[in-house]
CSV table of C-alpha atoms in Angstrom, one decimal:
chain,number,residue,atom,x,y,z
A,1,MET,CA,162.9,9.1,176.7
A,2,ILE,CA,164.9,12.2,178.9
A,3,GLY,CA,167.6,10.3,180.8
A,4,ARG,CA,167.3,7.1,179.0
A,5,THR,CA,170.2,5.6,177.3
A,6,ASP,CA,169.7,4.1,173.4
A,7,GLN,CA,170.5,0.3,175.4
A,8,ASN,CA,166.7,1.3,177.3
A,9,VAL,CA,164.9,2.3,174.1
A,10,LEU,CA,166.4,0.7,171.3
A,11,PRO,CA,166.2,-3.8,170.0
A,12,GLY,CA,169.9,-4.7,170.4
A,13,SER,CA,170.6,-5.0,167.1
A,14,PHE,CA,169.1,-1.1,166.2
A,15,LEU,CA,172.4,1.0,167.3
A,16,SER,CA,173.9,2.3,164.5
A,17,LYS,CA,173.3,4.5,161.7
A,18,GLU,CA,173.6,2.8,159.0
A,19,GLN,CA,170.2,1.4,160.6
A,20,ALA,CA,168.6,4.8,160.9
A,21,GLY,CA,165.6,5.1,157.8
A,22,GLN,CA,164.8,1.5,158.8
A,23,VAL,CA,161.0,0.7,160.6
A,24,LEU,CA,161.1,-0.9,164.1
A,25,ARG,CA,159.1,-2.2,166.3
A,26,LEU,CA,159.2,-0.8,170.2
A,27,PRO,CA,157.4,-2.8,173.1
A,28,ASN,CA,154.8,-0.4,172.5
A,29,GLY,CA,153.4,-2.1,170.0
A,30,ARG,CA,153.9,0.5,167.6
A,31,ASN,CA,156.2,1.0,164.6
A,32,TYR,CA,158.5,4.1,164.4
A,33,ARG,CA,161.2,4.9,161.6
A,34,ALA,CA,164.1,6.4,162.8
A,35,GLY,CA,166.7,9.3,162.5
A,36,PHE,CA,170.1,10.2,163.8
A,37,VAL,CA,171.2,14.0,163.7
A,38,SER,CA,174.9,14.8,164.6
A,39,LEU,CA,174.7,17.9,167.2
A,40,PRO,CA,177.7,20.1,167.3
A,41,GLY,CA,180.4,19.2,169.9
A,42,ASP,CA,184.0,18.5,169.6
A,43,THR,CA,185.5,15.0,169.3
A,44,SER,CA,185.5,14.4,172.8
A,45,THR,CA,181.5,15.6,173.4
A,46,ALA,CA,180.6,14.5,170.4
A,47,SER,CA,176.4,12.8,170.9
A,48,SER,CA,173.3,12.3,168.8
A,49,GLN,CA,169.8,13.0,168.3
A,50,VAL,CA,167.7,9.8,167.7
A,51,ILE,CA,164.0,11.5,165.9
A,52,PHE,CA,161.2,9.3,166.6
A,53,GLU,CA,158.5,8.9,164.3
A,54,ASP,CA,155.9,7.4,164.6
A,55,ILE,CA,154.1,5.8,162.1
A,56,THR,CA,151.7,3.0,163.1
A,57,GLU,CA,149.1,4.3,161.3
A,58,GLU,CA,151.0,5.1,158.0
A,59,HIS,CA,152.5,0.8,158.4
A,60,ARG,CA,148.4,0.0,158.9
A,61,GLU,CA,147.2,1.8,156.6
A,62,SER,CA,149.7,0.2,153.4
A,63,ARG,CA,149.2,-3.2,155.5
A,64,ARG,CA,146.0,-2.3,154.5
A,65,ALA,CA,145.9,-1.1,150.7
A,66,THR,CA,148.4,-4.7,150.2
A,67,LEU,CA,145.2,-7.0,151.6
A,68,TYR,CA,143.0,-4.6,149.4
A,69,ALA,CA,145.0,-5.3,146.0
A,70,ALA,CA,144.8,-9.2,147.1
A,71,LEU,CA,141.1,-9.7,148.1
A,72,VAL,CA,140.0,-8.1,144.2
A,73,VAL,CA,143.0,-10.0,142.4
A,74,GLU,CA,141.0,-13.0,143.7
A,75,ALA,CA,137.8,-11.5,143.0
A,76,ASP,CA,138.4,-10.4,139.7
A,77,GLU,CA,139.9,-13.6,138.8
A,78,ASP,CA,137.2,-16.0,140.2
A,79,ARG,CA,134.7,-13.3,138.3
A,80,ARG,CA,137.2,-13.9,134.7
A,81,ARG,CA,137.0,-17.8,135.2
A,82,ARG,CA,133.0,-18.4,136.3
A,83,LEU,CA,132.6,-16.2,133.1
A,84,SER,CA,134.7,-18.6,131.0
A,85,ARG,CA,133.3,-21.7,132.6
A,86,GLU,CA,129.7,-20.5,133.2
A,87,HIS,CA,129.0,-18.4,130.7
A,88,LEU,CA,130.9,-18.4,127.4
A,89,GLU,CA,130.9,-22.2,127.3
A,90,GLU,CA,127.7,-23.3,126.7
A,91,PRO,CA,127.1,-20.4,123.7
A,92,LEU,CA,130.5,-21.6,122.4
A,93,GLN,CA,129.3,-25.2,121.7
A,94,LEU,CA,125.6,-24.3,120.1
A,95,LEU,CA,127.9,-22.6,117.6
A,96,LEU,CA,129.8,-25.6,117.1
A,97,HIS,CA,127.1,-27.9,117.0
A,98,LEU,CA,125.0,-25.2,114.6
A,99,ALA,CA,128.3,-25.4,112.3
A,100,ARG,CA,128.5,-28.9,111.9
A,101,ARG,CA,124.5,-28.8,111.3
A,102,LEU,CA,125.0,-26.8,108.6
A,103,GLU,CA,127.7,-28.5,107.1
A,104,SER,CA,125.9,-31.7,107.2
A,105,LEU,CA,123.1,-29.8,105.5
A,106,GLY,CA,125.6,-28.3,102.6
A,107,GLY,CA,125.2,-32.0,101.3
A,108,SER,CA,122.2,-32.4,101.1
A,109,ASP,CA,119.1,-32.2,98.9
A,110,VAL,CA,118.4,-28.2,98.6
A,111,PRO,CA,118.2,-26.1,96.2
A,112,SER,CA,120.9,-24.8,94.1
A,113,ALA,CA,121.3,-21.4,96.1
A,114,SER,CA,121.4,-22.6,99.0
A,115,PRO,CA,125.4,-24.2,99.2
A,116,GLN,CA,127.0,-21.4,99.2
A,117,ALA,CA,124.3,-19.8,101.7
A,118,LEU,CA,125.4,-22.8,103.9
A,119,GLY,CA,128.5,-22.4,103.4
A,120,ASP,CA,128.8,-19.2,104.6
A,121,ASP,CA,126.4,-19.5,108.1
A,122,ARG,CA,128.8,-22.1,108.7
A,123,SER,CA,131.9,-20.0,108.3
A,124,GLN,CA,130.8,-17.4,110.2
A,125,ALA,CA,129.2,-19.4,112.9
A,126,LEU,CA,133.2,-21.0,112.8
A,127,GLU,CA,134.4,-17.3,113.1
A,128,ALA,CA,131.9,-16.8,115.7
A,129,ALA,CA,132.7,-19.9,117.5
A,130,ALA,CA,137.1,-18.8,117.8
A,131,ARG,CA,136.8,-15.4,119.0
A,132,LEU,CA,134.7,-16.9,121.8
A,133,LYS,CA,137.4,-19.5,122.2
A,134,THR,CA,140.3,-16.1,122.2
A,135,ILE,CA,137.9,-14.4,125.1
A,136,ALA,CA,137.7,-17.9,127.1
A,137,ARG,CA,142.1,-18.0,127.1
A,138,GLU,CA,141.8,-14.6,127.6
A,139,LEU,CA,139.9,-14.7,130.8
A,140,ARG,CA,140.9,-17.9,132.2
A,141,PRO,CA,143.1,-19.5,130.0
A,142,LYS,CA,142.8,-23.5,130.9
A,143,THR,CA,146.5,-24.3,129.3
A,144,LEU,CA,147.9,-22.8,132.9
A,145,ASP,CA,146.4,-24.5,134.8
A,146,ASP,CA,146.6,-28.1,133.5
A,147,LEU,CA,150.1,-27.6,131.8
A,148,GLY,CA,151.5,-24.6,133.3
A,149,LEU,CA,153.1,-21.4,132.5
A,150,VAL,CA,155.5,-21.8,129.7
A,151,ALA,CA,152.6,-24.0,127.6
A,152,ALA,CA,150.2,-20.9,128.7
A,153,LEU,CA,152.4,-18.5,127.5
A,154,SER,CA,153.7,-20.2,124.0
A,155,GLY,CA,149.8,-20.5,123.5
A,156,LEU,CA,149.5,-16.6,123.9
A,157,LEU,CA,152.1,-16.2,120.9
A,158,ALA,CA,150.4,-18.2,118.9
A,159,ASP,CA,147.5,-16.3,119.2
A,160,VAL,CA,149.1,-13.1,118.2
A,161,ASP,CA,151.2,-15.2,115.6
A,162,GLU,CA,147.9,-14.9,114.4
A,163,GLU,CA,145.8,-12.0,115.0
A,164,THR,CA,148.2,-9.9,114.2
A,165,ASP,CA,151.7,-9.1,112.0
A,166,LEU,CA,154.0,-8.9,114.5
A,167,THR,CA,156.8,-11.7,114.9
A,168,THR,CA,157.0,-13.9,117.8
A,169,GLU,CA,159.8,-15.7,119.9
A,170,ILE,CA,160.2,-17.5,123.1
A,171,GLN,CA,162.6,-18.4,124.1
A,172,VAL,CA,162.8,-20.7,127.8
A,173,VAL,CA,165.8,-21.1,130.0
A,174,GLY,CA,166.1,-23.2,132.7
A,175,GLU,CA,164.3,-25.7,133.4
A,176,ALA,CA,160.6,-25.8,133.1
A,177,VAL,CA,158.9,-26.4,136.2
A,178,ARG,CA,155.6,-25.6,137.8
A,179,LEU,CA,155.0,-24.0,140.3
A,180,ALA,CA,152.5,-22.7,142.6
A,181,PRO,CA,149.4,-21.7,140.9
A,182,GLU,CA,148.8,-18.0,142.0
A,183,VAL,CA,152.6,-17.5,141.1
A,184,GLU,CA,151.7,-18.8,137.7
A,185,LEU,CA,148.2,-16.9,137.2
A,186,GLY,CA,150.3,-14.1,138.5
A,187,ALA,CA,153.1,-14.0,136.1
A,188,PHE,CA,150.6,-14.5,133.0
A,189,ARG,CA,148.8,-11.9,134.5
A,190,ILE,CA,152.0,-9.2,134.0
A,191,ILE,CA,153.5,-11.0,130.8
A,192,GLN,CA,149.7,-10.8,129.3
A,193,GLU,CA,149.5,-7.1,129.5
A,194,ALA,CA,153.0,-6.7,128.5
A,195,VAL,CA,152.1,-8.1,125.4
A,196,ARG,CA,148.6,-6.0,125.1
A,197,ASN,CA,150.6,-2.6,125.5
A,198,THR,CA,152.9,-3.9,122.8
A,199,ILE,CA,150.3,-4.6,120.3
A,200,ARG,CA,148.1,-1.9,121.5
A,201,HIS,CA,150.7,1.1,121.5
A,202,ALA,CA,154.6,-0.2,120.2
A,203,ARG,CA,153.4,-0.3,116.9
A,204,ALA,CA,156.4,-2.9,116.6
A,205,ASN,CA,157.3,-5.2,114.0
A,206,ARG,CA,158.6,-7.5,116.4
A,207,LEU,CA,157.4,-8.9,120.2
A,208,TYR,CA,160.6,-11.5,122.3
A,209,MET,CA,159.3,-12.9,125.6
A,210,SER,CA,162.1,-15.0,127.5
A,211,ILE,CA,160.7,-16.6,131.0
A,212,VAL,CA,164.2,-18.0,133.2
A,213,PHE,CA,163.7,-20.7,135.8
A,214,ARG,CA,166.2,-19.7,138.5
A,215,THR,CA,166.4,-21.7,141.9
A,216,ASN,CA,164.6,-18.9,143.2
A,217,GLU,CA,163.5,-17.0,141.6
A,218,LEU,CA,161.5,-16.4,138.7
A,219,GLN,CA,162.6,-13.4,135.7
A,220,VAL,CA,159.9,-13.1,132.8
A,221,THR,CA,160.4,-10.6,129.8
A,222,VAL,CA,158.8,-9.3,127.4
A,223,ALA,CA,160.7,-6.6,124.3
A,224,ASP,CA,159.9,-4.9,121.1
A,225,ASP,CA,161.4,-3.3,118.8
A,226,GLY,CA,158.3,-0.5,118.8
A,227,CYS,CA,157.7,3.5,119.0
A,228,GLY,CA,158.8,3.7,122.8
A,229,PHE,CA,158.5,5.8,125.1
A,230,THR,CA,160.2,8.7,127.2
A,231,LEU,CA,160.1,7.3,131.1
A,232,GLY,CA,159.9,10.6,132.0
A,233,ASP,CA,156.1,11.1,130.1
A,234,LEU,CA,153.8,8.0,131.9
A,235,ASP,CA,154.2,10.8,135.8
A,236,ASP,CA,151.7,12.9,133.5
A,237,GLN,CA,149.6,10.2,132.1
A,238,MET,CA,149.3,7.8,134.5
A,239,GLU,CA,145.6,7.2,133.5
A,240,GLU,CA,146.4,6.1,130.0
A,241,HIS,CA,149.1,3.5,131.0
A,242,LEU,CA,147.0,1.6,134.2
A,243,GLY,CA,148.4,-1.8,132.6
A,244,LEU,CA,151.6,-1.0,133.9
A,245,LEU,CA,150.5,0.0,137.1
A,246,SER,CA,148.7,-3.3,137.6
A,247,MET,CA,151.3,-5.5,136.4
A,248,GLY,CA,153.7,-3.7,139.2
A,249,GLU,CA,151.0,-4.3,141.4
A,250,ARG,CA,150.8,-8.1,140.4
A,251,ALA,CA,154.7,-8.5,141.3
A,252,LYS,CA,154.5,-6.3,144.3
A,253,LEU,CA,151.6,-9.1,146.1
A,254,LEU,CA,154.1,-11.8,144.7
A,255,GLY,CA,156.7,-10.2,146.5
A,256,GLY,CA,158.6,-9.0,143.4
A,257,ASP,CA,158.5,-5.9,140.3
A,258,VAL,CA,158.5,-5.1,137.2
A,259,GLN,CA,161.2,-2.8,136.2
A,260,LEU,CA,160.5,-1.1,132.7
A,261,ARG,CA,163.3,0.6,130.4
A,262,SER,CA,162.1,3.1,127.1
A,263,GLU,CA,163.3,5.1,124.6
A,264,PRO,CA,161.8,6.8,121.8
A,265,GLY,CA,162.1,5.1,118.5
A,266,ALA,CA,164.3,2.6,120.7
A,267,GLY,CA,161.0,-0.7,121.8
A,268,THR,CA,160.0,-1.6,125.4
A,269,VAL,CA,161.1,-4.0,127.7
A,270,ILE,CA,159.7,-5.4,130.8
A,271,GLU,CA,160.5,-7.1,133.0
A,272,ALA,CA,159.2,-8.7,135.7
A,273,ARG,CA,160.8,-11.2,139.0
A,274,VAL,CA,158.9,-13.4,141.5
A,275,PRO,CA,160.6,-14.9,144.0
A,276,LEU,CA,160.4,-18.7,144.2
A,277,GLY,CA,160.3,-20.3,147.4
A,278,PRO,CA,161.2,-23.7,148.4
A,279,LEU,CA,160.1,-26.8,146.6
A,280,THR,CA,156.9,-29.2,147.6
A,281,ALA,CA,156.5,-32.2,148.3
A,282,THR,CA,154.8,-32.3,145.1
A,283,GLY,CA,158.0,-30.6,142.9
A,284,VAL,CA,155.8,-27.5,143.0
A,285,TYR,CA,157.9,-24.3,143.9
A,286,THR,CA,156.1,-21.6,146.1
A,287,GLY,CA,156.5,-18.6,145.8
A,288,SER,CA,158.1,-16.1,148.4
């Protein structure tokens, strides 16, 4: 670099100190992080030293990690889809058929002690079927594919109302348009995990959900009035908060992020923002 000017080395758009720390790709194909250091001297001879840090491998590893995370998420969703459709549908139908058979037998000419036993068996079969339906919805909610994000999240809260003592509320702001499948799925998984965290850890009485549709952004929020926690404790207990990590990774894969706010005794707020791309010919917003 000795004897060469900054115009020879740096792209024309990278000639201000305000851009120090940014990553640039030079004609040699490698990625560098540039830093500026002011050298001592009077005002007439003041000069700067440019320091280049080769971060090509770091950049490649970051891209590999992002691609790997995307593949892991895709494989997980494929596994969930197959489990829901191929392995749960058949036993669910068998249980429902059994419940109908038990109901019909209860009205037949059977010994007096049998109707009560048949009724109990039918109740157990219906309970098992209901549990299988819940598992299937958690694995891959059919409503999400058929009706979209708002319907799927409304169904999620309906399950929470039925299965817990939480009081829930959902608010939708803006026009609830259909989004690209990967955006709807990613947003649903983020909120699903946030709701699970509330149920498992928050000791809350109320759970509030907000879905905001903007022209270029989707914002989803889950807030509770639970026990809360100190954010600084997360680093020391990260293995207990893998769900929070997964939410952040899913948002990152969609070009967005997740913000967490919490204080002891003041509840927790989880907010995810996902950028939306242009509207397609079929009226569906793409991801970023």
